[in-house]
């Protein structure tokens, strides 16, 4: 016994030294950068089994979910889990598609949906699945077109042309969708060659009271009891090639699918997550952080907060409006809460201060050498200036932009090209624009929104704008129209617009298109709001764009210097590039955390928490009766853990961000143990700086997913299709002499 124990301690000590957690790594470099670490932590696969361009490998089961046939980025990740192209992703990733397929008669968001066989699966036209065929380093080709005499703009033009050329060459006449992206702020370039499947069908989704249990109150937080998964299937033509929807298409036979493990998780178990993280800012300067916290995030929080308030008022009152705005509401609420969390946690975790310390060391290193001073000396001061400019100008960009999009002002914007053509007396242009406007189905366009919601949003955005600016900064219509003609009453003004504007209803638009005139637009208050907001945008656009360009250019120089600085001062450190919607691998382990002094958060939560949180009839914490009964009876079947409890979600230290949603979390054998779906509140600053002590990924346990499919929904057809594994329980081994 003793001998074994000593050995076990030695292994633990070794494991303890390995610290991966942070980093979203490119799978192509796994062997060189990560493999040794991963193996020490518990990985049992070979590098070839993880990423290979010659044989099938784990990467072939990971798909990027896009909304177009040739996506350059992905809103979520999915994984293939059967030899018939079955795909798991998050509930919140399938949400938009499920909303679009729903109606008041068939409200799949509310009621759930389970196809009993292939014939019942429903095409989700706005969802595509991209498989990565290969990736390659094209830095030399791309940066080869840059010459010393090019300024930043000329450089970007030359790079864009080269990117297009290489992408075209790799597409093999449209067979593939090659995408080239810049890494480390344009200091490296890689090409990703995808095969994009456009026939993706909805197979199964639980009621949103399971899939979104806890709603926005629990969003971005632990403990979490959300069954955040949905199920789709990828279809192909008879030869396995991508094809648009056709009744003749067949389920895709994938190169690889993930087996599923029922073994569950224990503290410190090895975990890896593969997927398509969207964007991080790990190399952002302190100036960028300060600008976000002080200016940019507060503006967006202000605007989105108000928009959400209006939506919610009407959504809670009317189920049809609730369904209509479900997806817009969820994504606004998600970003809104994220920005609030980032403001709080960037401050609390003192991220800007940490960056200042790094920048001071870096500046010292730069100043020690004349060449370095010449190349890198100006980048940080330039960044400071550029962000200062953005700090002044941003409100003149974001507020007008959102007001100009609100309600009838937003519709009027579509008619601005006609107005401009008429003003220039360009008859041909005006005709052309009118022809395009006549193509638009305004009935359909208006059917996607509710007039009450749009009306109130329009009024509230105008009020918000008035609050955000000084009187002398307001566009003219506030004093000349709202104050003079409506005694400053913005609601009365909005009512008037809705009764009288050309752009308030499809009927009035059609009447206008039958007899279009510039004069009518001159007198139209919705158009007046839109055009005066656009004037403000135009006045500030150039300065804003210049500051943004200065940020990009100087970030490029700063990060180039920073990489040199790290190489010189910390030669053992491997750097990973910021997330940019390309395939990444992150590895870590199952782990609890302490969110505050004296508070300990366990790394798993159980179905008992659903009973605790349950509020009958509530917008966020209602739950289906059948689920509650199963939990009361602890009727969990093979999905229970060793104590007879049902684990719902668990935590791991993997480094992920938005876009990773739906990603598989796997054990050392590459078996699926859950789906990653969120980050935690205390580390909302994590996109800018990884917080090892606090930062966790929230995963839905695969046993809860299977329990819902099997015991709750009775979709045994799907269970039978999966490759489910359970290891033999390991007997406690006595040490034997032989
Ligand atoms: N926070 C999750 C993510 O960004 C999305 C959760 C969506 N749920 C919601 N209640 N809006 O991946």
XYZ file of C-alpha atoms and ligand atoms in Angstrom:
750
model
C 0.000 0.000 0.000
C 2.634 2.415 1.067
C 4.702 1.995 -2.072
C 1.675 2.730 -4.203
C 0.902 5.809 -2.203
C 4.393 7.187 -2.662
C 4.112 6.616 -6.371
C 0.696 8.278 -6.444
C 2.086 11.321 -4.654
C 4.943 11.567 -7.118
C 2.484 11.527 -10.018
C 0.370 14.153 -8.322
C 3.352 16.387 -7.757
C 4.217 16.087 -11.419
C 0.665 16.869 -12.446
C 0.631 19.769 -10.031
C 3.496 21.423 -11.866
C 1.753 21.424 -15.207
C -0.282 24.548 -15.651
C -2.129 24.710 -18.909
C -5.593 26.223 -18.353
C -4.780 29.512 -20.065
C -4.447 29.483 -23.824
C -6.492 28.837 -26.946
C -4.046 26.849 -29.013
C -3.945 26.153 -32.739
C -4.383 22.376 -33.192
C -1.773 22.383 -35.944
C 0.947 23.010 -33.352
C -0.263 20.579 -30.719
C 2.721 18.287 -30.992
C 5.296 21.057 -30.694
C 3.660 23.261 -28.070
C 1.237 21.331 -25.932
C 1.451 17.587 -26.270
C 3.898 16.868 -23.463
C 1.859 18.949 -21.029
C -1.382 17.384 -22.103
C -0.049 13.903 -21.698
C 1.197 14.659 -18.198
C -2.220 15.966 -17.312
C -4.031 12.850 -18.506
C -4.396 12.872 -22.286
C -4.272 9.351 -23.729
C -4.484 10.127 -27.453
C -1.541 10.669 -29.804
C -0.982 13.981 -31.593
C -2.038 12.269 -34.851
C -5.300 11.201 -33.261
C -5.977 14.802 -32.307
C -5.059 16.624 -35.497
C -4.101 15.047 -38.775
C -4.620 16.106 -42.339
C -3.924 12.610 -43.683
C -6.098 10.454 -41.453
C -9.353 11.024 -39.674
C -8.726 12.639 -36.309
C -10.577 14.313 -33.495
C -10.695 17.637 -35.337
C -12.985 16.059 -37.943
C -15.785 15.831 -35.381
C -15.655 19.560 -34.551
C -17.790 21.894 -36.677
C -18.201 25.642 -36.897
C -21.824 26.755 -37.023
C -22.416 29.592 -39.450
C -25.388 31.416 -40.866
C -24.238 31.609 -44.497
C -22.966 29.095 -47.076
C -19.469 30.635 -47.031
C -18.945 31.839 -43.487
C -15.739 33.595 -42.466
C -16.588 33.183 -38.787
C -18.860 31.065 -36.623
C -21.467 31.986 -34.034
C -21.096 28.679 -32.214
C -19.462 25.268 -32.239
C -21.004 21.830 -32.695
C -19.682 18.270 -32.498
C -20.594 15.177 -34.470
C -21.723 12.367 -32.186
C -22.841 9.558 -34.479
C -21.906 7.900 -37.723
C -25.060 9.443 -39.194
C -24.049 13.061 -38.851
C -25.870 13.763 -35.581
C -24.668 17.047 -34.121
C -24.806 18.401 -30.568
C -24.578 22.080 -29.778
C -25.987 24.381 -27.113
C -29.641 25.242 -26.730
C -28.732 28.919 -26.982
C -26.900 28.204 -30.261
C -29.913 26.537 -31.849
C -32.193 29.170 -30.344
C -32.485 31.457 -33.386
C -33.126 28.530 -35.725
C -35.729 27.021 -33.408
C -37.466 30.397 -33.080
C -37.657 30.735 -36.862
C -39.137 27.239 -37.189
C -41.726 27.995 -34.496
C -45.171 29.540 -34.671
C -47.892 30.018 -32.104
C -49.370 26.671 -33.284
C -45.996 24.883 -33.080
C -43.971 26.711 -30.490
C -40.883 24.504 -30.287
C -39.096 26.992 -28.026
C -41.790 26.596 -25.418
C -42.798 22.973 -25.994
C -39.620 21.358 -27.273
C -39.383 19.180 -30.364
C -38.252 15.598 -30.909
C -38.093 13.969 -34.350
C -38.933 10.263 -34.184
C -37.130 9.452 -37.403
C -35.254 11.145 -40.256
C -38.509 12.079 -42.000
C -39.574 14.300 -39.094
C -36.357 16.305 -38.955
C -36.900 19.936 -39.963
C -34.511 21.829 -42.280
C -32.963 24.853 -40.564
C -32.094 26.942 -43.606
C -30.117 29.538 -41.712
C -27.627 27.116 -40.212
C -24.503 25.747 -41.898
C -21.868 23.349 -40.592
C -18.210 23.880 -41.557
C -15.650 21.091 -41.264
C -11.985 22.029 -41.169
C -10.074 20.119 -43.835
C -6.680 21.644 -43.077
C -4.909 24.763 -41.937
C -1.601 26.183 -43.094
C 0.787 28.978 -42.298
C 0.655 31.586 -45.095
C 2.489 34.338 -43.233
C 5.357 34.449 -45.738
C 3.046 34.758 -48.752
C 0.902 37.415 -47.160
C 3.595 39.564 -45.572
C 5.691 39.111 -48.740
C 3.527 41.721 -50.465
C 4.263 44.369 -47.846
C 7.074 46.812 -48.622
C 8.752 49.401 -46.414
C 7.303 52.364 -48.265
C 3.687 51.309 -47.711
C 1.630 53.166 -45.163
C -0.907 51.227 -43.065
C -3.711 51.671 -45.558
C -1.658 50.632 -48.590
C -0.420 47.664 -46.615
C -3.967 46.557 -45.863
C -5.010 46.904 -49.481
C -2.064 44.809 -50.656
C -2.725 42.171 -47.987
C -6.431 41.984 -48.808
C -5.630 41.390 -52.486
C -3.171 38.634 -51.662
C -5.646 37.010 -49.279
C -8.258 36.947 -52.006
C -5.823 35.429 -54.467
C -4.722 32.638 -52.115
C -8.271 31.905 -51.025
C -9.448 31.621 -54.608
C -6.596 29.295 -55.478
C -7.389 26.999 -52.556
C -11.128 26.828 -53.168
C -10.787 24.229 -55.974
C -13.582 25.859 -57.962
C -15.851 26.387 -55.008
C -15.494 22.940 -53.505
C -13.934 24.428 -50.377
C -14.339 27.635 -48.444
C -10.808 28.826 -47.599
C -10.543 31.609 -45.030
C -7.322 33.483 -44.245
C -7.062 35.332 -40.968
C -4.479 37.532 -39.285
C -2.995 36.492 -35.940
C -1.108 38.462 -33.285
C -2.513 41.726 -34.691
C -1.489 41.009 -38.258
C 1.971 39.645 -37.489
C 1.101 36.131 -38.740
C -1.444 34.729 -41.188
C -3.049 31.295 -41.464
C -5.382 29.774 -43.994
C -8.235 27.519 -42.904
C -9.817 25.374 -45.585
C -13.388 24.349 -44.822
C -16.000 22.144 -46.374
C -19.387 23.735 -45.661
C -22.564 21.672 -45.362
C -25.710 23.707 -45.943
C -28.407 21.114 -45.275
C -28.657 21.044 -41.494
C -31.855 19.855 -39.811
C -33.362 20.197 -36.366
C -33.611 16.836 -34.621
C -34.337 17.543 -30.979
C -34.634 20.386 -28.533
C -35.981 20.442 -24.981
C -38.474 23.003 -23.720
C -36.781 26.296 -23.062
C -37.669 25.901 -19.388
C -34.965 23.199 -19.476
C -32.638 24.541 -22.182
C -32.666 28.095 -20.834
C -33.559 27.330 -17.215
C -32.490 30.258 -15.053
C -32.721 32.678 -18.015
C -30.801 35.916 -17.846
C -30.759 35.961 -14.055
C -28.501 32.900 -13.974
C -26.711 33.677 -17.243
C -22.921 34.134 -16.837
C -23.139 32.690 -13.345
C -22.470 29.632 -11.248
C -24.141 27.536 -9.885
C -26.118 26.867 -13.011
C -28.844 24.345 -13.763
C -29.342 24.874 -17.480
C -29.788 21.964 -19.922
C -28.053 24.015 -22.584
C -28.078 21.600 -25.541
C -29.915 21.076 -28.824
C -29.565 18.450 -31.525
C -29.224 18.810 -35.277
C -28.160 16.564 -38.144
C -25.890 17.283 -41.081
C -27.096 16.050 -44.466
C -25.087 15.493 -47.648
C -25.725 14.299 -51.170
C -25.406 10.583 -51.957
C -21.637 10.921 -52.368
C -21.200 12.648 -49.042
C -20.655 16.079 -50.559
C -22.271 19.304 -49.367
C -25.594 20.006 -51.064
C -28.404 22.458 -50.468
C -31.535 20.982 -48.959
C -33.124 18.241 -51.030
C -35.436 15.399 -50.069
C -32.852 13.104 -51.695
C -30.059 14.145 -49.337
C -28.895 11.603 -46.796
C -27.362 11.869 -43.311
C -23.646 12.605 -43.549
C -21.202 9.814 -42.788
C -18.523 11.780 -40.932
C -14.802 11.064 -40.865
C -14.926 10.986 -37.090
C -17.568 11.186 -34.398
C -17.128 11.539 -30.671
C -17.879 8.614 -28.397
C -19.684 9.542 -25.201
C -18.534 8.658 -21.706
C -20.857 7.991 -18.781
C -17.943 7.980 -16.337
C -18.568 11.500 -15.081
C -16.061 13.945 -13.637
C -13.911 14.271 -10.554
C -11.884 17.204 -9.271
C -8.615 17.597 -11.264
C -9.646 15.253 -14.102
C -8.027 16.217 -17.396
C -10.372 18.029 -19.804
C -9.988 19.468 -23.259
C -12.338 21.670 -25.232
C -12.179 22.133 -29.000
C -14.106 24.778 -30.847
C -14.250 28.174 -32.488
C -13.722 30.946 -29.911
C -14.800 34.268 -31.444
C -12.621 37.012 -30.040
C -10.416 37.867 -27.098
C -8.197 40.866 -26.361
C -5.399 39.315 -24.365
C -2.790 41.691 -25.801
C -4.871 44.837 -25.390
C -3.091 47.858 -23.942
C -4.166 49.453 -20.667
C -5.493 52.378 -22.739
C -7.887 50.099 -24.596
C -9.136 48.585 -21.353
C -9.710 52.007 -19.798
C -11.582 53.175 -22.885
C -13.875 50.128 -22.811
C -14.603 50.405 -19.101
C -15.070 54.167 -19.027
C -16.681 54.893 -22.389
C -17.593 52.112 -24.781
C -19.236 49.557 -22.484
C -21.277 52.151 -20.542
C -22.746 53.517 -23.799
C -23.785 50.075 -25.018
C -25.094 49.103 -21.566
C -27.222 52.269 -21.569
C -28.708 51.590 -25.015
C -29.212 47.823 -24.760
C -30.621 48.130 -21.240
C -33.381 50.398 -22.487
C -34.121 48.267 -25.533
C -34.408 45.185 -23.323
C -36.714 46.947 -20.900
C -39.130 47.796 -23.715
C -39.028 44.314 -25.249
C -39.623 42.668 -21.891
C -42.631 44.825 -21.092
C -44.428 43.564 -24.196
C -42.955 40.058 -24.224
C -44.255 39.336 -20.742
C -47.739 40.505 -21.724
C -48.112 38.618 -24.992
C -46.824 35.126 -25.902
C -46.788 35.954 -29.626
C -44.540 38.964 -29.011
C -42.502 36.840 -26.644
C -41.786 34.347 -29.415
C -41.191 37.061 -32.021
C -38.444 38.768 -29.979
C -37.056 35.671 -28.258
C -33.772 35.528 -30.139
C -33.114 39.293 -30.343
C -33.835 39.562 -26.650
C -31.562 36.660 -25.706
C -28.599 37.960 -27.658
C -28.989 41.579 -26.492
C -29.402 40.439 -22.895
C -26.353 38.219 -23.183
C -24.110 41.051 -24.408
C -25.642 43.593 -22.032
C -24.951 41.461 -18.975
C -21.509 40.550 -20.288
C -20.541 44.243 -20.612
C -21.835 45.013 -17.127
C -19.785 42.107 -15.813
C -16.712 43.180 -17.744
C -16.894 46.730 -16.356
C -17.165 45.389 -12.826
C -14.578 42.651 -13.045
C -11.970 44.495 -15.106
C -11.975 46.977 -12.222
C -12.215 44.435 -9.416
C -9.525 42.163 -10.841
C -7.340 45.232 -11.512
C -6.641 44.258 -15.086
C -5.634 47.706 -16.292
C -3.179 48.022 -13.398
C -1.590 44.683 -14.332
C -1.245 45.877 -17.933
C 0.392 49.117 -16.817
C 3.009 47.105 -14.923
C 3.683 44.999 -18.016
C 3.822 48.109 -20.211
C 6.312 49.769 -17.860
C 8.643 46.781 -18.022
C 8.203 46.655 -21.759
C 8.918 50.372 -22.180
C 12.072 49.985 -20.134
C 13.197 47.086 -22.344
C 12.404 49.106 -25.487
C 14.355 52.126 -24.270
C 17.497 50.044 -23.703
C 18.193 49.680 -27.407
C 18.222 52.291 -30.168
C 16.718 50.013 -32.824
C 13.943 48.907 -30.544
C 13.283 52.513 -29.617
C 12.982 53.450 -33.271
C 10.616 50.605 -34.088
C 8.463 50.322 -30.962
C 8.993 53.540 -29.024
C 5.939 55.367 -30.349
C 3.316 52.608 -30.298
C 2.096 52.991 -26.718
C 1.993 56.808 -26.755
C 0.093 56.584 -30.047
C -2.354 54.125 -28.559
C -2.923 56.491 -25.680
C -3.725 59.319 -28.099
C -5.988 57.199 -30.279
C -8.037 55.937 -27.343
C -8.290 59.466 -25.958
C -9.820 60.500 -29.271
C -12.197 57.532 -29.223
C -13.160 58.482 -25.682
C -14.407 61.849 -26.953
C -15.968 60.759 -30.166
C -17.662 57.430 -29.418
C -20.900 58.818 -28.104
C -21.373 60.769 -31.344
C -21.158 57.468 -33.204
C -23.021 54.890 -31.110
C -26.021 56.895 -29.895
C -26.935 58.364 -33.320
C -26.424 54.968 -34.885
C -28.924 53.270 -32.582
C -31.500 56.080 -32.761
C -31.313 56.084 -36.553
C -32.113 52.359 -36.522
C -35.111 52.642 -34.194
C -38.635 51.985 -35.495
C -39.736 54.175 -38.429
C -36.388 56.018 -38.478
C -34.764 52.698 -39.317
C -37.217 52.104 -42.153
C -36.708 55.657 -43.443
C -32.960 54.971 -43.618
C -33.615 52.509 -46.430
C -35.091 55.388 -48.473
C -32.145 57.708 -47.952
C -30.403 56.712 -51.195
C -33.559 57.754 -53.090
C -33.590 61.100 -51.293
C -29.907 61.684 -52.003
C -30.347 60.866 -55.684
C -33.266 63.290 -55.936
C -31.290 65.979 -54.200
C -28.511 65.549 -56.742
C -31.175 65.502 -59.457
C -29.792 62.177 -60.606
C -32.954 60.749 -62.198
C -31.358 57.476 -63.305
C -30.007 56.781 -59.887
C -33.381 57.605 -58.320
C -35.102 55.183 -60.705
C -32.635 52.469 -59.892
C -33.051 52.927 -56.150
C -36.838 52.902 -56.497
C -36.684 49.670 -58.465
C -34.720 48.113 -55.610
C -37.136 49.447 -52.985
C -40.050 48.009 -54.948
C -38.418 44.593 -54.665
C -38.624 44.645 -50.869
C -41.558 42.806 -49.313
C -42.527 45.365 -46.674
C -45.352 43.224 -45.325
C -42.859 40.511 -44.562
C -40.377 42.990 -43.123
C -42.947 44.432 -40.734
C -44.245 40.979 -39.801
C -40.919 40.274 -38.095
C -41.511 43.041 -35.550
C -44.361 44.270 -33.404
C -45.558 47.874 -33.879
C -46.007 48.450 -30.130
C -42.454 47.395 -29.374
C -41.014 49.427 -32.248
C -43.108 52.480 -31.330
C -42.000 52.495 -27.725
C -38.383 51.742 -28.608
C -38.364 54.718 -30.966
C -39.658 57.016 -28.207
C -37.318 55.627 -25.564
C -34.252 55.908 -27.793
C -35.085 59.581 -28.414
C -35.330 60.149 -24.657
C -32.109 58.302 -24.001
C -30.366 60.461 -26.577
C -31.621 63.650 -24.990
C -30.273 62.495 -21.623
C -26.877 61.557 -22.974
C -26.045 64.928 -24.568
C -25.944 68.609 -23.659
C -28.670 70.803 -25.175
C -26.208 72.396 -27.598
C -25.120 68.975 -28.875
C -28.640 67.855 -29.805
C -29.769 67.710 -33.421
C -32.134 70.472 -34.445
C -35.369 68.490 -34.374
C -35.334 68.370 -30.589
C -35.779 72.115 -30.244
C -37.483 72.927 -33.541
C -40.028 70.113 -33.554
C -40.249 68.212 -30.286
C -40.019 71.286 -28.052
C -41.848 73.763 -30.267
C -44.645 71.608 -31.609
C -44.954 68.927 -28.918
C -43.970 70.919 -25.804
C -40.971 68.650 -25.307
C -43.217 65.592 -25.009
C -41.296 62.829 -26.782
C -44.113 60.289 -26.388
C -46.549 62.655 -28.095
C -44.000 63.189 -30.868
C -43.584 59.421 -31.334
C -47.372 58.956 -31.420
C -47.604 61.611 -34.098
C -44.870 59.940 -36.139
C -46.660 56.608 -35.946
C -49.896 58.166 -37.176
C -48.422 60.298 -39.913
C -45.075 59.048 -41.153
C -44.738 57.356 -44.516
C -42.426 54.848 -42.849
C -44.707 53.656 -40.044
C -46.707 50.965 -41.841
C -46.348 48.774 -44.958
C -49.500 50.391 -46.381
C -48.175 53.933 -46.121
C -44.880 52.819 -47.653
C -46.679 51.225 -50.579
C -48.725 54.386 -51.081
C -45.492 56.394 -51.080
C -43.814 54.056 -53.560
C -46.789 54.444 -55.869
C -46.183 58.216 -55.859
C -42.675 58.854 -54.561
C -41.486 62.383 -53.918
C -38.639 64.138 -52.180
C -41.040 66.756 -50.859
C -42.987 64.182 -48.877
C -39.757 62.999 -47.315
C -38.775 66.553 -46.391
C -41.917 66.843 -44.320
C -41.669 63.390 -42.778
C -40.602 63.379 -39.119
C -39.256 59.824 -39.121
C -37.027 60.710 -42.040
C -36.043 63.935 -40.301
C -34.859 62.001 -37.247
C -32.951 59.535 -39.412
C -31.300 62.152 -41.607
C -30.230 64.430 -38.754
C -28.747 61.460 -36.909
C -26.940 60.450 -40.083
C -25.521 63.978 -40.375
C -24.018 63.658 -36.916
C -22.577 60.298 -37.878
C -21.090 61.782 -41.033
C -19.482 64.664 -39.137
C -17.715 62.274 -36.809
C -17.142 59.254 -38.952
C -13.799 60.241 -40.355
C -12.216 61.078 -37.013
C -13.625 57.877 -35.553
C -12.277 55.760 -38.402
C -8.866 57.413 -38.154
C -8.660 56.683 -34.444
C -9.706 53.076 -35.044
C -7.053 52.715 -37.711
C -4.454 54.210 -35.390
C -5.418 51.604 -32.786
C -4.999 48.790 -35.292
C -1.705 50.036 -36.623
C -0.164 50.675 -33.233
C -1.527 47.432 -31.772
C 0.251 45.679 -34.621
C 3.546 47.348 -33.699
C 3.012 46.961 -29.958
C 2.267 43.225 -30.210
C 5.235 42.685 -32.516
C 7.444 44.312 -29.887
C 5.748 42.450 -27.075
C 6.511 39.099 -28.680
C 10.161 40.091 -28.988
C 10.135 41.281 -25.408
C 8.772 37.946 -24.163
C 11.219 35.973 -26.291
C 14.112 37.969 -24.829
C 12.989 38.086 -21.217
C 10.943 34.870 -20.730
C 12.250 32.439 -23.347
C 10.272 29.449 -21.991
C 6.904 31.134 -22.458
C 4.742 30.028 -25.401
C 2.338 32.673 -26.603
C -1.037 31.821 -28.055
C -2.863 34.126 -30.451
C -6.095 35.918 -29.576
C -9.319 34.124 -30.496
C -10.535 35.023 -33.993
C -13.171 32.432 -34.864
C -10.671 29.770 -35.905
C -10.353 26.276 -34.485
C -8.652 26.157 -31.106
C -7.932 23.644 -28.449
C -7.888 24.424 -24.760
C -6.904 22.000 -22.029
C -7.216 22.075 -18.282
C -9.019 20.191 -15.566
C -12.206 19.891 -13.563
C -11.997 22.368 -10.686
C -13.955 24.151 -7.971
C -13.236 27.774 -6.969
C -13.629 30.383 -4.295
C -15.606 33.346 -5.641
C -15.069 35.381 -2.477
C -13.466 35.143 0.909
C -14.887 32.179 2.832
C -17.148 31.125 -0.051
C -16.489 27.824 -1.761
C -18.160 26.824 -5.032
C -18.317 23.102 -5.739
C -17.333 21.934 -9.218
C -20.624 20.099 -9.813
C -24.263 20.929 -9.229
C -27.157 18.473 -9.114
C -30.779 18.306 -10.217
C -31.783 19.060 -6.624
C -30.873 22.659 -7.428
C -33.615 22.721 -10.052
C -36.172 21.982 -7.341
C -34.629 24.678 -5.148
C -34.721 27.313 -7.874
C -38.097 26.314 -9.328
C -40.724 29.107 -9.375
C -44.022 27.958 -10.918
C -45.082 30.053 -13.906
C -41.972 32.233 -13.750
C -40.434 33.675 -16.906
C -37.037 32.130 -16.075
C -37.402 29.537 -13.304
C -40.444 27.557 -14.335
C -39.795 23.879 -15.122
C -41.796 21.116 -16.800
C -43.860 18.992 -14.449
C -42.468 15.772 -15.814
C -38.910 16.885 -15.114
C -39.812 17.821 -11.538
C -41.423 14.422 -10.990
C -38.391 12.551 -12.307
C -36.174 14.577 -9.995
C -38.468 14.076 -6.974
C -38.317 10.322 -7.567
C -34.599 10.452 -8.396
C -35.510 8.398 -11.417
C -32.192 8.920 -13.175
C -31.459 5.427 -14.508
C -27.900 4.887 -15.711
C -27.301 8.643 -15.693
C -27.063 8.913 -11.895
C -23.658 9.364 -10.286
C -22.268 6.960 -7.665
C -24.431 8.615 -4.982
C -27.633 8.296 -6.979
C -27.640 12.028 -7.794
C -27.954 13.588 -11.230
C -25.138 15.997 -12.051
C -26.462 18.848 -14.210
C -23.419 21.064 -14.836
C -19.745 21.090 -13.895
C -16.797 23.478 -13.909
C -13.428 23.242 -15.600
C -10.413 25.506 -15.954
C -10.440 25.528 -19.772
C -9.871 28.855 -21.487
C -12.851 29.621 -23.736
C -14.956 32.534 -24.952
C -18.097 33.301 -26.973
C -18.138 31.158 -30.125
C -16.944 28.186 -28.095
C -20.564 27.724 -27.075
C -21.629 24.189 -27.916
C -18.036 22.958 -27.873
C -17.372 19.429 -26.725
C -15.579 19.019 -23.424
C -13.722 15.716 -23.543
C -11.790 13.446 -21.224
C -8.293 12.078 -21.825
C -9.636 9.482 -24.224
C -11.335 12.033 -26.408
C -14.778 10.995 -25.190
C -17.518 13.549 -24.763
C -18.255 14.342 -21.108
C -20.244 17.550 -21.617
C -20.863 20.693 -23.657
C -19.207 23.981 -22.757
C -21.725 26.805 -22.605
C -20.655 29.693 -20.448
C -18.116 31.556 -18.380
C -18.468 32.690 -14.769
C -19.280 36.100 -13.338
C -16.180 36.611 -11.195
C -13.948 36.246 -14.272
C -15.927 38.329 -16.743
C -12.678 40.182 -17.319
C -11.337 36.925 -18.748
C -11.416 37.925 -22.410
C -8.760 40.516 -21.615
C -6.817 38.688 -18.949
C -7.043 35.040 -17.900
C -7.626 34.686 -14.143
C -6.314 31.231 -13.102
C -7.798 31.319 -9.612
C -11.234 32.494 -10.668
C -11.846 31.688 -14.304
C -13.996 28.659 -15.050
C -15.894 27.217 -17.974
C -19.431 26.096 -17.211
C -20.322 22.812 -18.908
C -23.563 20.886 -19.074
C -22.794 17.284 -18.030
C -23.407 14.793 -20.830
C -25.278 12.567 -18.375
C -27.867 15.322 -17.870
C -28.118 15.730 -21.660
C -28.714 11.986 -22.117
C -31.136 11.892 -19.179
C -33.256 14.591 -20.836
C -33.151 12.854 -24.233
C -33.845 9.415 -22.810
C -35.814 9.571 -19.554
C -37.516 12.951 -20.012
C -38.244 13.064 -23.757
C -38.245 9.323 -24.448
C -36.207 9.839 -27.609
C -34.600 6.404 -27.423
C -34.084 6.471 -31.188
C -31.344 9.034 -30.545
C -29.845 7.207 -27.588
C -29.524 4.092 -29.767
C -27.662 6.065 -32.383
C -24.977 7.291 -29.969
C -21.704 5.583 -29.142
C -22.041 5.486 -25.339
C -19.238 4.037 -23.206
C -18.756 3.288 -19.568
C -15.500 2.017 -18.106
C -15.562 -0.951 -15.812
C -15.474 0.264 -12.238
C -11.820 0.038 -11.126
C -11.521 -2.318 -8.127
C -9.417 -0.950 -5.300
C -6.208 -2.879 -5.860
C -4.405 -4.478 -2.954
C -0.663 -4.505 -3.326
C 0.402 -8.090 -3.943
C 3.828 -9.613 -3.672
C 4.782 -11.977 -6.430
N -23.763 33.384 -21.731
C -23.909 32.406 -22.759
C -22.795 32.580 -23.788
O -22.443 33.679 -24.119
C -25.197 32.497 -23.504
C -26.363 32.146 -22.696
C -27.654 32.499 -23.384
N -28.680 32.557 -22.414
C -29.382 33.652 -22.095
N -30.145 33.618 -21.047
N -29.328 34.767 -22.809
O -22.307 31.620 -24.327
